[in-house]
Short mmCIF file of C-alpha atoms and ligand atoms in Angstrom, two decimals:
data_model
loop_
_atom_site.label_atom_id
_atom_site.label_comp_id
_atom_site.label_asym_id
_atom_site.label_seq_id
_atom_site.Cartn_x
_atom_site.Cartn_y
_atom_site.Cartn_z
CA MET A 1347 61.31 136.82 57.15
CA ASN A 1348 57.77 136.57 58.43
CA TYR A 1349 55.45 133.57 58.09
CA GLU A 1350 53.61 135.04 55.17
CA GLN A 1351 56.87 135.60 53.22
CA ILE A 1352 58.00 132.05 54.05
CA LEU A 1353 54.57 130.87 52.90
CA SER A 1354 54.94 132.44 49.51
CA ILE A 1355 58.20 130.56 49.05
CA ALA A 1356 56.55 127.31 50.19
CA ILE A 1357 53.80 127.89 47.68
CA SER A 1358 55.95 128.51 44.69
CA THR A 1359 58.09 125.54 45.68
CA ALA A 1360 54.95 123.32 45.79
CA HIS A 1361 53.82 124.73 42.41
CA GLU A 1362 57.26 123.81 40.88
CA ALA A 1363 57.00 120.26 42.21
CA GLY A 1364 53.33 120.02 41.21
CA ALA A 1365 54.44 120.86 37.56
CA VAL A 1366 56.67 117.90 37.60
CA ILE A 1367 53.88 115.65 38.78
CA ARG A 1368 51.36 117.06 36.35
CA ARG A 1369 53.75 116.40 33.35
CA ALA A 1370 54.23 112.74 34.48
CA PHE A 1371 50.50 112.16 34.96
CA PRO A 1372 49.10 109.77 33.83
CA ARG A 1373 51.86 108.26 31.87
CA THR A 1374 53.66 106.44 34.73
CA ALA A 1375 53.15 102.77 33.90
CA LEU A 1376 52.60 100.50 36.77
CA SER A 1377 55.63 98.47 35.59
CA HIS A 1378 57.74 101.54 36.61
CA VAL A 1379 56.50 101.59 40.08
CA GLY A 1380 58.76 100.35 42.90
CA PHE A 1381 57.62 99.22 46.38
CA LYS A 1382 58.90 100.21 49.77
CA GLY A 1383 56.81 97.55 51.47
CA GLU A 1384 54.23 95.11 50.29
CA VAL A 1385 51.67 97.68 49.20
CA ASN A 1386 53.61 100.99 49.55
CA PRO A 1387 54.44 102.17 46.07
CA VAL A 1388 57.19 104.79 45.01
CA THR A 1389 57.81 106.19 41.58
CA GLU A 1390 60.55 108.30 39.93
CA THR A 1391 58.14 111.12 40.18
CA ASP A 1392 58.05 110.97 44.05
CA THR A 1393 61.83 111.33 43.94
CA ALA A 1394 62.00 114.04 41.35
CA SER A 1395 59.36 116.15 43.17
CA GLU A 1396 61.23 115.75 46.44
CA ALA A 1397 64.57 116.74 44.91
CA ILE A 1398 63.10 120.00 43.64
CA ILE A 1399 61.46 120.87 46.97
CA VAL A 1400 64.52 119.94 49.01
CA SER A 1401 66.91 121.96 46.73
CA ARG A 1402 64.62 124.97 46.68
CA LEU A 1403 64.16 125.12 50.54
CA ARG A 1404 67.86 124.53 51.14
CA GLU A 1405 68.62 127.51 48.84
CA PHE A 1406 66.25 129.82 50.69
CA PHE A 1407 66.64 128.44 54.29
CA PRO A 1408 70.21 127.03 54.49
CA ASP A 1409 69.93 126.91 58.35
CA HIS A 1410 66.66 125.08 58.54
CA ARG A 1411 66.35 121.29 58.98
CA ILE A 1412 64.45 118.92 56.61
CA LEU A 1413 62.37 115.73 57.04
CA ALA A 1414 61.26 114.41 53.69
CA GLU A 1415 59.55 111.12 53.01
CA GLU A 1416 61.84 109.66 50.45
CA SER A 1417 65.21 110.93 51.75
CA GLY A 1418 64.58 111.15 55.46
CA GLY A 1419 66.22 113.70 57.61
CA ASP A 1420 65.85 115.11 61.18
CA ASP A 1421 63.48 114.16 63.99
CA TYR A 1422 60.87 116.92 64.28
CA ARG A 1423 60.58 116.30 68.03
CA ARG A 1424 64.23 117.31 68.60
CA SER A 1425 64.67 120.95 69.39
CA GLY A 1426 66.60 123.09 66.98
CA PRO A 1427 66.00 125.37 63.98
CA PRO A 1428 62.74 125.15 62.03
CA ILE A 1429 62.14 121.94 60.23
CA TRP A 1430 60.56 121.51 56.89
CA VAL A 1431 58.25 118.42 56.69
CA ILE A 1432 57.58 117.33 53.17
CA ASP A 1433 55.56 114.73 51.26
CA PRO A 1434 56.63 115.26 47.63
CA LEU A 1435 53.71 113.24 46.24
CA ASP A 1436 50.82 112.28 48.50
CA GLY A 1437 48.66 109.65 46.78
CA THR A 1438 51.33 107.70 44.99
CA ASN A 1439 49.04 104.71 44.51
CA ASN A 1440 46.44 106.97 42.90
CA PHE A 1441 49.18 108.56 40.74
CA ALA A 1442 50.48 105.25 39.54
CA HIS A 1443 46.97 104.12 38.55
CA GLY A 1444 45.94 107.38 36.73
CA PHE A 1445 43.42 108.16 39.53
CA PRO A 1446 43.48 112.00 39.75
CA LEU A 1447 43.61 112.62 43.40
CA LEU A 1448 47.03 113.55 44.80
CA CYS A 1449 48.99 116.50 46.18
CA VAL A 1450 52.25 117.97 47.35
CA SER A 1451 52.46 118.73 51.02
CA ILE A 1452 54.95 121.05 52.54
CA ALA A 1453 55.03 122.37 56.16
CA MET A 1454 57.44 124.38 58.35
CA VAL A 1455 57.45 123.08 61.95
CA GLU A 1456 58.79 125.17 64.86
CA ASP A 1457 58.99 123.66 68.38
CA GLY A 1458 56.97 120.61 67.27
CA ARG A 1459 54.19 122.88 65.89
CA PRO A 1460 53.32 123.43 62.18
CA VAL A 1461 53.44 127.18 61.55
CA VAL A 1462 53.51 127.44 57.70
CA GLY A 1463 51.71 124.91 55.49
CA VAL A 1464 50.73 124.25 51.87
CA VAL A 1465 48.97 121.47 50.17
CA HIS A 1466 48.85 121.82 46.48
CA ASP A 1467 46.80 119.69 44.09
CA PRO A 1468 48.42 120.08 40.74
CA LEU A 1469 45.78 118.16 38.76
CA HIS A 1470 42.86 120.39 39.83
CA GLY A 1471 45.07 123.56 40.25
CA GLU A 1472 44.10 124.05 43.82
CA THR A 1473 46.46 125.43 46.52
CA PHE A 1474 45.47 125.22 50.23
CA ALA A 1475 47.66 127.32 52.42
CA ALA A 1476 47.91 128.70 56.04
CA THR A 1477 50.19 130.36 58.54
CA ALA A 1478 49.91 130.07 62.31
CA GLY A 1479 47.62 132.88 63.37
CA GLY A 1480 47.17 134.10 59.84
CA GLY A 1481 44.20 132.02 58.73
CA ALA A 1482 43.71 129.51 55.91
CA PHE A 1483 43.26 130.16 52.25
CA LEU A 1484 42.17 128.23 49.20
CA ASP A 1485 43.76 129.87 46.09
CA GLY A 1486 44.12 133.09 48.00
CA GLN A 1487 40.47 133.17 49.36
CA PRO A 1488 39.82 132.72 53.13
CA MET A 1489 38.60 129.17 53.72
CA HIS A 1490 36.66 127.75 56.66
CA VAL A 1491 35.53 124.34 57.91
CA SER A 1492 31.87 123.25 57.48
CA PRO A 1493 29.11 124.22 59.87
CA VAL A 1494 27.71 120.60 60.09
CA GLU A 1495 26.81 119.81 63.73
CA THR A 1496 25.94 116.27 63.97
CA LEU A 1497 27.74 113.10 62.97
CA ASP A 1498 24.68 111.62 61.22
CA ARG A 1499 24.90 114.46 58.75
CA ALA A 1500 28.68 114.32 58.38
CA PHE A 1501 30.64 113.51 55.34
CA LEU A 1502 33.86 111.77 56.46
CA ALA A 1503 37.18 110.54 55.07
CA THR A 1504 39.63 107.89 56.21
CA GLY A 1505 42.33 105.69 54.97
CA PHE A 1506 44.08 102.28 55.70
CA PRO A 1507 47.77 101.82 56.74
CA TYR A 1508 50.36 100.12 54.60
CA ASP A 1509 50.68 97.24 56.99
CA ARG A 1510 46.87 96.54 56.62
CA ARG A 1511 47.36 92.98 55.23
CA THR A 1512 49.01 91.75 58.41
CA ALA A 1513 48.41 94.38 61.41
CA ALA A 1514 45.89 93.34 64.05
CA ASP A 1515 44.45 96.91 63.74
CA ASN A 1516 43.92 97.98 60.19
CA ASN A 1517 41.35 100.62 60.84
CA VAL A 1518 38.38 98.50 59.38
CA ALA A 1519 36.68 98.12 62.76
CA ARG A 1520 36.41 101.98 63.06
CA LEU A 1521 35.21 102.14 59.47
CA ASP A 1522 32.51 99.74 60.22
CA ARG A 1523 31.33 101.90 63.17
CA LEU A 1524 31.59 105.32 61.51
CA VAL A 1525 30.16 104.26 58.23
CA ARG A 1526 26.98 103.30 60.11
CA HIS A 1527 26.73 106.62 62.00
CA SER A 1528 27.72 109.18 59.33
CA LEU A 1529 26.28 110.30 56.01
CA GLY A 1530 29.21 108.69 54.08
CA VAL A 1531 32.87 107.81 54.38
CA ARG A 1532 35.40 108.32 51.48
CA ARG A 1533 38.75 106.74 51.04
CA GLY A 1534 40.50 109.21 48.70
CA GLY A 1535 44.00 107.88 48.96
CA ALA A 1536 45.86 111.19 49.75
CA ALA A 1537 45.78 111.97 53.42
CA ALA A 1538 47.18 115.49 53.12
CA LEU A 1539 44.32 116.25 50.57
CA ASP A 1540 41.73 114.73 52.89
CA LEU A 1541 42.89 117.18 55.63
CA ALA A 1542 42.89 120.16 53.17
CA TYR A 1543 39.33 119.18 52.22
CA VAL A 1544 38.31 119.27 55.89
CA ALA A 1545 39.76 122.70 56.12
CA ALA A 1546 37.84 123.72 52.93
CA GLY A 1547 34.55 122.40 54.39
CA ARG A 1548 34.28 119.57 51.79
CA PHE A 1549 34.68 116.93 54.41
CA ASP A 1550 33.34 117.47 57.87
CA GLY A 1551 35.76 115.20 59.44
CA PHE A 1552 38.69 112.66 58.88
CA TRP A 1553 40.50 110.07 60.92
CA GLU A 1554 43.41 107.71 60.11
CA ILE A 1555 46.05 105.63 61.87
CA ARG A 1556 49.76 105.11 61.28
CA LEU A 1557 50.29 108.05 59.07
CA ALA A 1558 53.61 109.85 59.05
CA PRO A 1559 54.47 113.47 59.93
CA TRP A 1560 54.76 114.36 56.28
CA ASP A 1561 51.13 113.21 55.59
CA VAL A 1562 49.68 115.46 58.28
CA ALA A 1563 51.99 118.43 59.08
CA ALA A 1564 50.56 120.96 56.61
CA GLY A 1565 46.98 119.55 56.82
CA ILE A 1566 46.86 119.90 60.64
CA LEU A 1567 47.69 123.67 60.30
CA LEU A 1568 45.17 124.17 57.54
CA VAL A 1569 42.38 122.58 59.56
CA ARG A 1570 43.17 124.62 62.66
CA GLU A 1571 43.47 127.86 60.85
CA ALA A 1572 40.20 127.22 58.98
CA GLY A 1573 38.52 126.99 62.36
CA GLY A 1574 38.57 123.19 62.88
CA ARG A 1575 40.23 120.83 65.36
CA ALA A 1576 42.99 118.22 64.94
CA THR A 1577 43.96 115.82 67.74
CA ASP A 1578 44.95 112.24 68.59
CA PHE A 1579 42.35 109.71 69.65
CA ASP A 1580 42.53 111.05 73.27
CA GLY A 1581 41.57 114.47 72.06
CA GLU A 1582 45.13 115.76 72.66
CA PRO A 1583 46.41 118.34 70.17
CA ASP A 1584 49.78 116.64 69.69
CA CYS A 1585 49.06 114.52 66.62
CA LEU A 1586 52.03 115.47 64.32
CA SER A 1587 53.44 111.96 64.48
CA GLY A 1588 50.47 110.84 62.37
CA GLU A 1589 50.11 107.67 64.56
CA GLN A 1590 46.48 108.63 65.35
CA ILE A 1591 44.69 111.59 63.99
CA VAL A 1592 41.18 113.05 64.01
CA ALA A 1593 40.51 116.26 62.23
CA SER A 1594 37.18 117.88 61.95
CA ASN A 1595 35.13 121.08 61.80
CA GLY A 1596 35.24 120.99 65.56
CA HIS A 1597 31.42 120.50 66.03
CA ILE A 1598 31.53 116.77 65.44
CA HIS A 1599 34.93 116.16 66.95
CA GLU A 1600 33.80 114.68 70.25
CA GLN A 1601 31.23 112.41 68.40
CA ILE A 1602 34.02 110.93 66.18
CA LEU A 1603 36.25 110.39 69.10
CA GLN A 1604 33.48 108.68 70.98
CA HIS A 1605 32.92 106.20 68.27
CA ILE A 1606 36.57 105.65 67.83
CA ARG A 1607 36.85 104.87 71.61
CA GLN A 1608 33.99 102.44 71.39
CA GLY A 1609 34.79 100.92 68.02
CA GLY A 1610 38.55 100.61 67.83
CA ALA A 1611 40.27 97.39 66.84
CA GLN A 1612 38.63 94.25 68.16
C1 IPD B 460 49.60 107.58 51.65
C2 IPD B 460 48.29 108.36 51.39
C3 IPD B 460 47.06 107.50 51.87
C4 IPD B 460 47.25 107.02 53.31
C5 IPD B 460 48.65 106.26 53.49
C6 IPD B 460 49.75 107.31 53.03
P1 IPD B 460 51.67 108.20 49.97
O1 IPD B 460 50.71 108.47 51.32
O2 IPD B 460 48.25 109.55 52.14
O3 IPD B 460 45.89 108.22 51.84
O4 IPD B 460 46.16 106.12 53.60
O5 IPD B 460 48.81 105.74 54.71
O6 IPD B 460 50.96 106.60 53.34
O7 IPD B 460 52.48 107.03 50.28
O8 IPD B 460 50.81 108.15 48.81
O9 IPD B 460 52.55 109.51 50.10
CA1 CA B 461 51.81 110.44 52.06
CA1 CA B 462 54.38 110.34 49.39
#
């Protein structure tokens, strides 16, 4: 099977999972929300969405490996067959509050590199998809990053990690710096969708810390295939861990990195 054929299975799988989320939205009462940590919510819908994705992918790709947020799995850094990296519901906090910004993120990673990726937003009916070397598409139409060239005209996105109440570095110092030097900074609450929006040219750049591979795997591919750049804070392309990520249209990448270097945690 080539990447395009694999992508079409990933897309229909994301649509199936998205339908489950759409049916549950916005009726999931906060009282039905569990917590994995102090501020890290999980709902029955996260689990239901993941079960569909995992079973569908196992059916089509019985030899592949899986790393999924709620049920875990293999280490994407270990060599072996392709590994599917899955966030069944990115934006659970939004979901649990009826705030309509969330997505399903599915990527296939080969040799530590995302090669097939889909981010599907079931509430707005948008599907962002890409294959390595095959370009990036929004609902089947080619998509490209924005042409904005300077940070002072850039519309950015970020987020704050789940250990933000206690960690010495909770990303607020970087926000303080970048909010002063850009046109605006949004905290949408769904990192995979933030990355998809960079790829679609809606955001010019995005940075975050302590994300997980399932938050970024598909989005990294979308951004790169749409003509942008995704790196860690040193500008290195290996950012699949999600530990540090900057994604942008490319033009403003060094400017963001420079501010991050000068304005990290104090
Ligand atoms: C979260 C969202 C959020 C980011 C968090 C993620 P979840 O994912 O992507 O934007 O700031 O760090 O964990 O828990 O809703 O899948
Ligand atoms: Ca997530
Ligand atoms: Ca999730």
